[in-house]
Each structure stands twice: as C-alpha cells, then as structure tokens.
Amino acid sequence: MHYWLMKSEPDEFSFEDLQRCRREPWTGVRNYQARNFMRAAELGDIVLFYHSNCATPGIVGLAKISKTAFTDPTQFDKKSDYFDAKSKPDNPRWSCVEVSFLESFPRLVSLEECRQSPALKSLLILRPGNRLSVTPVTAQEFREIKKLGSRK
DNA sequence: GCCAACGTTGGC
DNA sequence: GCCAACGTTGGC
C-alpha cells in the first residue's frame, strides 16, 4: 500500500470534476520521474488530490488508484496538447493510471498549513522548486494530512 | 505577471 | 558528455 500526492490545476481538472465523473484516467504526465511513480502505483493505493496554480493551493480530498499503469493514449493523439511525436506505438513512452473519487475533506489542507506542520517537514512538495505532478507520501505524512483535513 | 527552480534539447 | 539556451511549473 502506497500513498501518492497528485497535482491538478482546478481550472483544468478539479477535485469537484472527479467527484462528478467518479473516475478519470490521469493522462498528460510528461515527466519521467512522475511517470515512474505512476508505474509503481498499485491497485487501491491512496491518492491525495492537490489543487495547484490557484488562489489557495492545497490538498482537497482523497482518491484511489482504480487501474494500474497503462499506455497514455494522448501521446499518440495529434490533436491532443500532450501529443508526443517521438513516442512510438511499439514502445510507448508515457503511462497513466486511473484514479477514482474517495472522499472530500471537510476542510482544505493548504500548502501554507503543510509548511507550518512539523510532522510534514519532509513532504516532497514542500521542497524548493519541486515540480513533480506525482510524488510519494509516507504513511505518517498521510495520517497527519488526513487529520488536518478532518479537523473542524 | 514575475521569477526561481527545474527538466529538456541540441550543438559541439 | 558537457552545457547554454529554452520551456515549463507553480507559488506569490
């Protein structure tokens, strides 16, 4: 069992969007490290859903991995923003996973709040310049974030 | 909109 | 294989 933090810009795809459609293929990741994390994800792994590039960035709720890594079809779609001419169908470069809605936090756990919490000191998204859209989270970090998100 | 911190690209 | 130039991410 692993825990992952996945970023999404709410203008592109928000947690509310996931709540509405219940499940979504996590396509468009074009970074090798993030791709490798997705390939390591297992069925039932917990996903912390993070809103980036918005007024108050932070973790808004939980999802789970409902389908392990498979070929990201957008890399072969010429009309897609994520089209990759260098990726060959017989050796695809990019993978995606499917994530499913689990639960919405009663309150947002903001990035600022994570920074304040001693228990979250080592959280990868707090590292300067971290731009990975998929990062691993430890069980301890997960418990702390869940606690913060459940607090009234 | 600014800009720091990256990752990627491509010439050599 | 080095590294400068460039593009992107994402907080602020």
PDB file of N, CA and C in Angstrom, chain A residues 37-83:
ATOM      1  N   PHE A  37       6.707   6.955 -10.928  1.00  0.00           N
ATOM      2  CA  PHE A  37       5.884   6.825  -9.727  1.00  0.00           C
ATOM      3  C   PHE A  37       4.529   6.222 -10.079  1.00  0.00           C
ATOM      4  N   MET A  38       3.948   6.660 -11.193  1.00  0.00           N
ATOM      5  CA  MET A  38       2.648   6.107 -11.592  1.00  0.00           C
ATOM      6  C   MET A  38       2.770   4.625 -11.926  1.00  0.00           C
ATOM      7  N   ARG A  39       3.889   4.253 -12.521  1.00  0.00           N
ATOM      8  CA  ARG A  39       4.090   2.836 -12.851  1.00  0.00           C
ATOM      9  C   ARG A  39       4.244   1.991 -11.592  1.00  0.00           C
ATOM     10  N   ALA A  40       4.678   2.637 -10.512  1.00  0.00           N
ATOM     11  CA  ALA A  40       4.864   1.909  -9.248  1.00  0.00           C
ATOM     12  C   ALA A  40       3.569   1.811  -8.451  1.00  0.00           C
ATOM     13  N   ALA A  41       2.577   2.600  -8.844  1.00  0.00           N
ATOM     14  CA  ALA A  41       1.317   2.636  -8.090  1.00  0.00           C
ATOM     15  C   ALA A  41       0.571   1.311  -8.226  1.00  0.00           C
ATOM     16  N   GLU A  42      -0.019   0.884  -7.129  1.00  0.00           N
ATOM     17  CA  GLU A  42      -0.761  -0.372  -7.104  1.00  0.00           C
ATOM     18  C   GLU A  42      -2.239  -0.127  -6.854  1.00  0.00           C
ATOM     19  N   LEU A  43      -3.025  -1.122  -7.230  1.00  0.00           N
ATOM     20  CA  LEU A  43      -4.468  -1.043  -7.061  1.00  0.00           C
ATOM     21  C   LEU A  43      -4.816  -0.739  -5.600  1.00  0.00           C
ATOM     22  N   GLY A  44      -5.634   0.267  -5.397  1.00  0.00           N
ATOM     23  CA  GLY A  44      -6.068   0.604  -4.048  1.00  0.00           C
ATOM     24  C   GLY A  44      -5.175   1.587  -3.318  1.00  0.00           C
ATOM     25  N   ASP A  45      -4.035   1.941  -3.916  1.00  0.00           N
ATOM     26  CA  ASP A  45      -3.193   2.982  -3.320  1.00  0.00           C
ATOM     27  C   ASP A  45      -4.007   4.269  -3.163  1.00  0.00           C
ATOM     28  N   ILE A  46      -3.694   5.006  -2.089  1.00  0.00           N
ATOM     29  CA  ILE A  46      -4.436   6.230  -1.804  1.00  0.00           C
ATOM     30  C   ILE A  46      -3.782   7.425  -2.491  1.00  0.00           C
ATOM     31  N   VAL A  47      -4.608   8.281  -3.051  1.00  0.00           N
ATOM     32  CA  VAL A  47      -4.140   9.491  -3.731  1.00  0.00           C
ATOM     33  C   VAL A  47      -4.617  10.722  -2.973  1.00  0.00           C
ATOM     34  N   LEU A  48      -3.669  11.582  -2.616  1.00  0.00           N
ATOM     35  CA  LEU A  48      -4.001  12.881  -2.046  1.00  0.00           C
ATOM     36  C   LEU A  48      -4.138  13.850  -3.209  1.00  0.00           C
ATOM     37  N   PHE A  49      -5.314  14.428  -3.351  1.00  0.00           N
ATOM     38  CA  PHE A  49      -5.606  15.274  -4.506  1.00  0.00           C
ATOM     39  C   PHE A  49      -5.264  16.727  -4.185  1.00  0.00           C
ATOM     40  N   TYR A  50      -4.333  17.281  -4.942  1.00  0.00           N
ATOM     41  CA  TYR A  50      -3.793  18.611  -4.669  1.00  0.00           C
ATOM     42  C   TYR A  50      -4.190  19.599  -5.765  1.00  0.00           C
ATOM     43  N   HIS A  51      -4.693  20.745  -5.341  1.00  0.00           N
ATOM     44  CA  HIS A  51      -5.009  21.813  -6.302  1.00  0.00           C
ATOM     45  C   HIS A  51      -3.845  22.782  -6.400  1.00  0.00           C
ATOM     46  N   SER A  52      -3.290  22.907  -7.592  1.00  0.00           N
ATOM     47  CA  SER A  52      -2.156  23.812  -7.800  1.00  0.00           C
ATOM     48  C   SER A  52      -2.580  24.991  -8.662  1.00  0.00           C
ATOM     49  N   ASN A  53      -1.716  26.018  -8.650  1.00  0.00           N
ATOM     50  CA  ASN A  53      -1.930  27.167  -9.530  1.00  0.00           C
ATOM     51  C   ASN A  53      -3.293  27.804  -9.319  1.00  0.00           C
ATOM     52  N   CYS A  54      -3.653  27.996  -8.052  1.00  0.00           N
ATOM     53  CA  CYS A  54      -4.945  28.597  -7.745  1.00  0.00           C
ATOM     54  C   CYS A  54      -4.776  29.488  -6.518  1.00  0.00           C
ATOM     55  N   ALA A  55      -5.856  30.124  -6.101  1.00  0.00           N
ATOM     56  CA  ALA A  55      -5.784  31.117  -5.022  1.00  0.00           C
ATOM     57  C   ALA A  55      -5.180  30.528  -3.754  1.00  0.00           C
ATOM     58  N   THR A  56      -5.704  29.385  -3.306  1.00  0.00           N
ATOM     59  CA  THR A  56      -5.154  28.722  -2.126  1.00  0.00           C
ATOM     60  C   THR A  56      -4.788  27.289  -2.472  1.00  0.00           C
ATOM     61  N   PRO A  57      -3.537  27.082  -2.883  1.00  0.00           N
ATOM     62  CA  PRO A  57      -3.127  25.718  -3.229  1.00  0.00           C
ATOM     63  C   PRO A  57      -3.139  24.814  -2.001  1.00  0.00           C
ATOM     64  N   GLY A  58      -3.527  23.553  -2.192  1.00  0.00           N
ATOM     65  CA  GLY A  58      -3.545  22.611  -1.076  1.00  0.00           C
ATOM     66  C   GLY A  58      -4.247  21.318  -1.424  1.00  0.00           C
ATOM     67  N   ILE A  59      -4.343  20.452  -0.407  1.00  0.00           N
ATOM     68  CA  ILE A  59      -4.935  19.134  -0.595  1.00  0.00           C
ATOM     69  C   ILE A  59      -6.424  19.198  -0.263  1.00  0.00           C
ATOM     70  N   VAL A  60      -7.247  18.750  -1.186  1.00  0.00           N
ATOM     71  CA  VAL A  60      -8.692  18.920  -1.043  1.00  0.00           C
ATOM     72  C   VAL A  60      -9.436  17.638  -0.708  1.00  0.00           C
ATOM     73  N   GLY A  61      -8.807  16.487  -0.935  1.00  0.00           N
ATOM     74  CA  GLY A  61      -9.512  15.249  -0.643  1.00  0.00           C
ATOM     75  C   GLY A  61      -8.728  14.027  -1.073  1.00  0.00           C
ATOM     76  N   LEU A  62      -9.402  12.888  -1.041  1.00  0.00           N
ATOM     77  CA  LEU A  62      -8.740  11.619  -1.325  1.00  0.00           C
ATOM     78  C   LEU A  62      -9.351  10.907  -2.525  1.00  0.00           C
ATOM     79  N   ALA A  63      -8.475  10.213  -3.236  1.00  0.00           N
ATOM     80  CA  ALA A  63      -8.905   9.353  -4.333  1.00  0.00           C
ATOM     81  C   ALA A  63      -8.123   8.055  -4.180  1.00  0.00           C
ATOM     82  N   LYS A  64      -8.364   7.103  -5.080  1.00  0.00           N
ATOM     83  CA  LYS A  64      -7.584   5.872  -5.025  1.00  0.00           C
ATOM     84  C   LYS A  64      -7.226   5.434  -6.435  1.00  0.00           C
ATOM     85  N   ILE A  65      -6.199   4.629  -6.517  1.00  0.00           N
ATOM     86  CA  ILE A  65      -5.802   4.065  -7.802  1.00  0.00           C
ATOM     87  C   ILE A  65      -6.775   2.940  -8.135  1.00  0.00           C
ATOM     88  N   SER A  66      -7.550   3.115  -9.228  1.00  0.00           N
ATOM     89  CA  SER A  66      -8.532   2.099  -9.583  1.00  0.00           C
ATOM     90  C   SER A  66      -8.099   1.313 -10.817  1.00  0.00           C
ATOM     91  N   LYS A  67      -6.995   1.736 -11.444  1.00  0.00           N
ATOM     92  CA  LYS A  67      -6.421   0.968 -12.549  1.00  0.00           C
ATOM     93  C   LYS A  67      -4.929   1.272 -12.569  1.00  0.00           C
ATOM     94  N   THR A  68      -4.109   0.236 -12.551  1.00  0.00           N
ATOM     95  CA  THR A  68      -2.658   0.456 -12.553  1.00  0.00           C
ATOM     96  C   THR A  68      -2.200   0.920 -13.935  1.00  0.00           C
ATOM     97  N   ALA A  69      -0.919   1.228 -14.042  1.00  0.00           N
ATOM     98  CA  ALA A  69      -0.378   1.919 -15.216  1.00  0.00           C
ATOM     99  C   ALA A  69      -0.718   1.244 -16.545  1.00  0.00           C
ATOM    100  N   PHE A  70      -1.141   2.058 -17.497  1.00  0.00           N
ATOM    101  CA  PHE A  70      -1.365   1.591 -18.873  1.00  0.00           C
ATOM    102  C   PHE A  70      -0.930   2.710 -19.809  1.00  0.00           C
ATOM    103  N   THR A  71      -0.851   2.399 -21.090  1.00  0.00           N
ATOM    104  CA  THR A  71      -0.375   3.371 -22.070  1.00  0.00           C
ATOM    105  C   THR A  71      -1.280   4.596 -22.141  1.00  0.00           C
ATOM    106  N   ASP A  72      -0.701   5.748 -21.979  1.00  0.00           N
ATOM    107  CA  ASP A  72      -1.440   7.002 -22.085  1.00  0.00           C
ATOM    108  C   ASP A  72      -1.781   7.263 -23.559  1.00  0.00           C
ATOM    109  N   PRO A  73      -3.065   7.168 -23.920  1.00  0.00           N
ATOM    110  CA  PRO A  73      -3.432   7.288 -25.343  1.00  0.00           C
ATOM    111  C   PRO A  73      -3.178   8.691 -25.910  1.00  0.00           C
ATOM    112  N   THR A  74      -3.116   9.712 -25.056  1.00  0.00           N
ATOM    113  CA  THR A  74      -2.983  11.083 -25.579  1.00  0.00           C
ATOM    114  C   THR A  74      -1.636  11.317 -26.261  1.00  0.00           C
ATOM    115  N   GLN A  75      -0.638  10.485 -25.969  1.00  0.00           N
ATOM    116  CA  GLN A  75       0.675  10.686 -26.595  1.00  0.00           C
ATOM    117  C   GLN A  75       0.638  10.413 -28.100  1.00  0.00           C
ATOM    118  N   PHE A  76      -0.369   9.645 -28.560  1.00  0.00           N
ATOM    119  CA  PHE A  76      -0.485   9.328 -29.988  1.00  0.00           C
ATOM    120  C   PHE A  76      -1.568  10.140 -30.693  1.00  0.00           C
ATOM    121  N   ASP A  77      -2.205  11.003 -29.932  1.00  0.00           N
ATOM    122  CA  ASP A  77      -3.310  11.796 -30.482  1.00  0.00           C
ATOM    123  C   ASP A  77      -2.804  13.156 -30.951  1.00  0.00           C
ATOM    124  N   LYS A  78      -2.730  13.300 -32.261  1.00  0.00           N
ATOM    125  CA  LYS A  78      -2.153  14.519 -32.837  1.00  0.00           C
ATOM    126  C   LYS A  78      -2.895  15.782 -32.441  1.00  0.00           C
ATOM    127  N   LYS A  79      -4.154  15.627 -32.076  1.00  0.00           N
ATOM    128  CA  LYS A  79      -4.940  16.804 -31.711  1.00  0.00           C
ATOM    129  C   LYS A  79      -4.796  17.139 -30.229  1.00  0.00           C
ATOM    130  N   SER A  80      -4.150  16.241 -29.499  1.00  0.00           N
ATOM    131  CA  SER A  80      -4.010  16.460 -28.054  1.00  0.00           C
ATOM    132  C   SER A  80      -2.845  17.392 -27.746  1.00  0.00           C
ATOM    133  N   ASP A  81      -2.995  18.164 -26.678  1.00  0.00           N
ATOM    134  CA  ASP A  81      -1.904  19.013 -26.199  1.00  0.00           C
ATOM    135  C   ASP A  81      -0.715  18.160 -25.761  1.00  0.00           C
ATOM    136  N   TYR A  82      -0.996  16.901 -25.466  1.00  0.00           N
ATOM    137  CA  TYR A  82       0.032  16.015 -24.914  1.00  0.00           C
ATOM    138  C   TYR A  82       0.623  15.084 -25.956  1.00  0.00           C
ATOM    139  N   PHE A  83       0.332  15.355 -27.215  1.00  0.00           N
ATOM    140  CA  PHE A  83       0.895  14.558 -28.304  1.00  0.00           C
ATOM    141  C   PHE A  83       2.422  14.573 -28.239  1.00  0.00           C
TER     142      PHE A  83
END
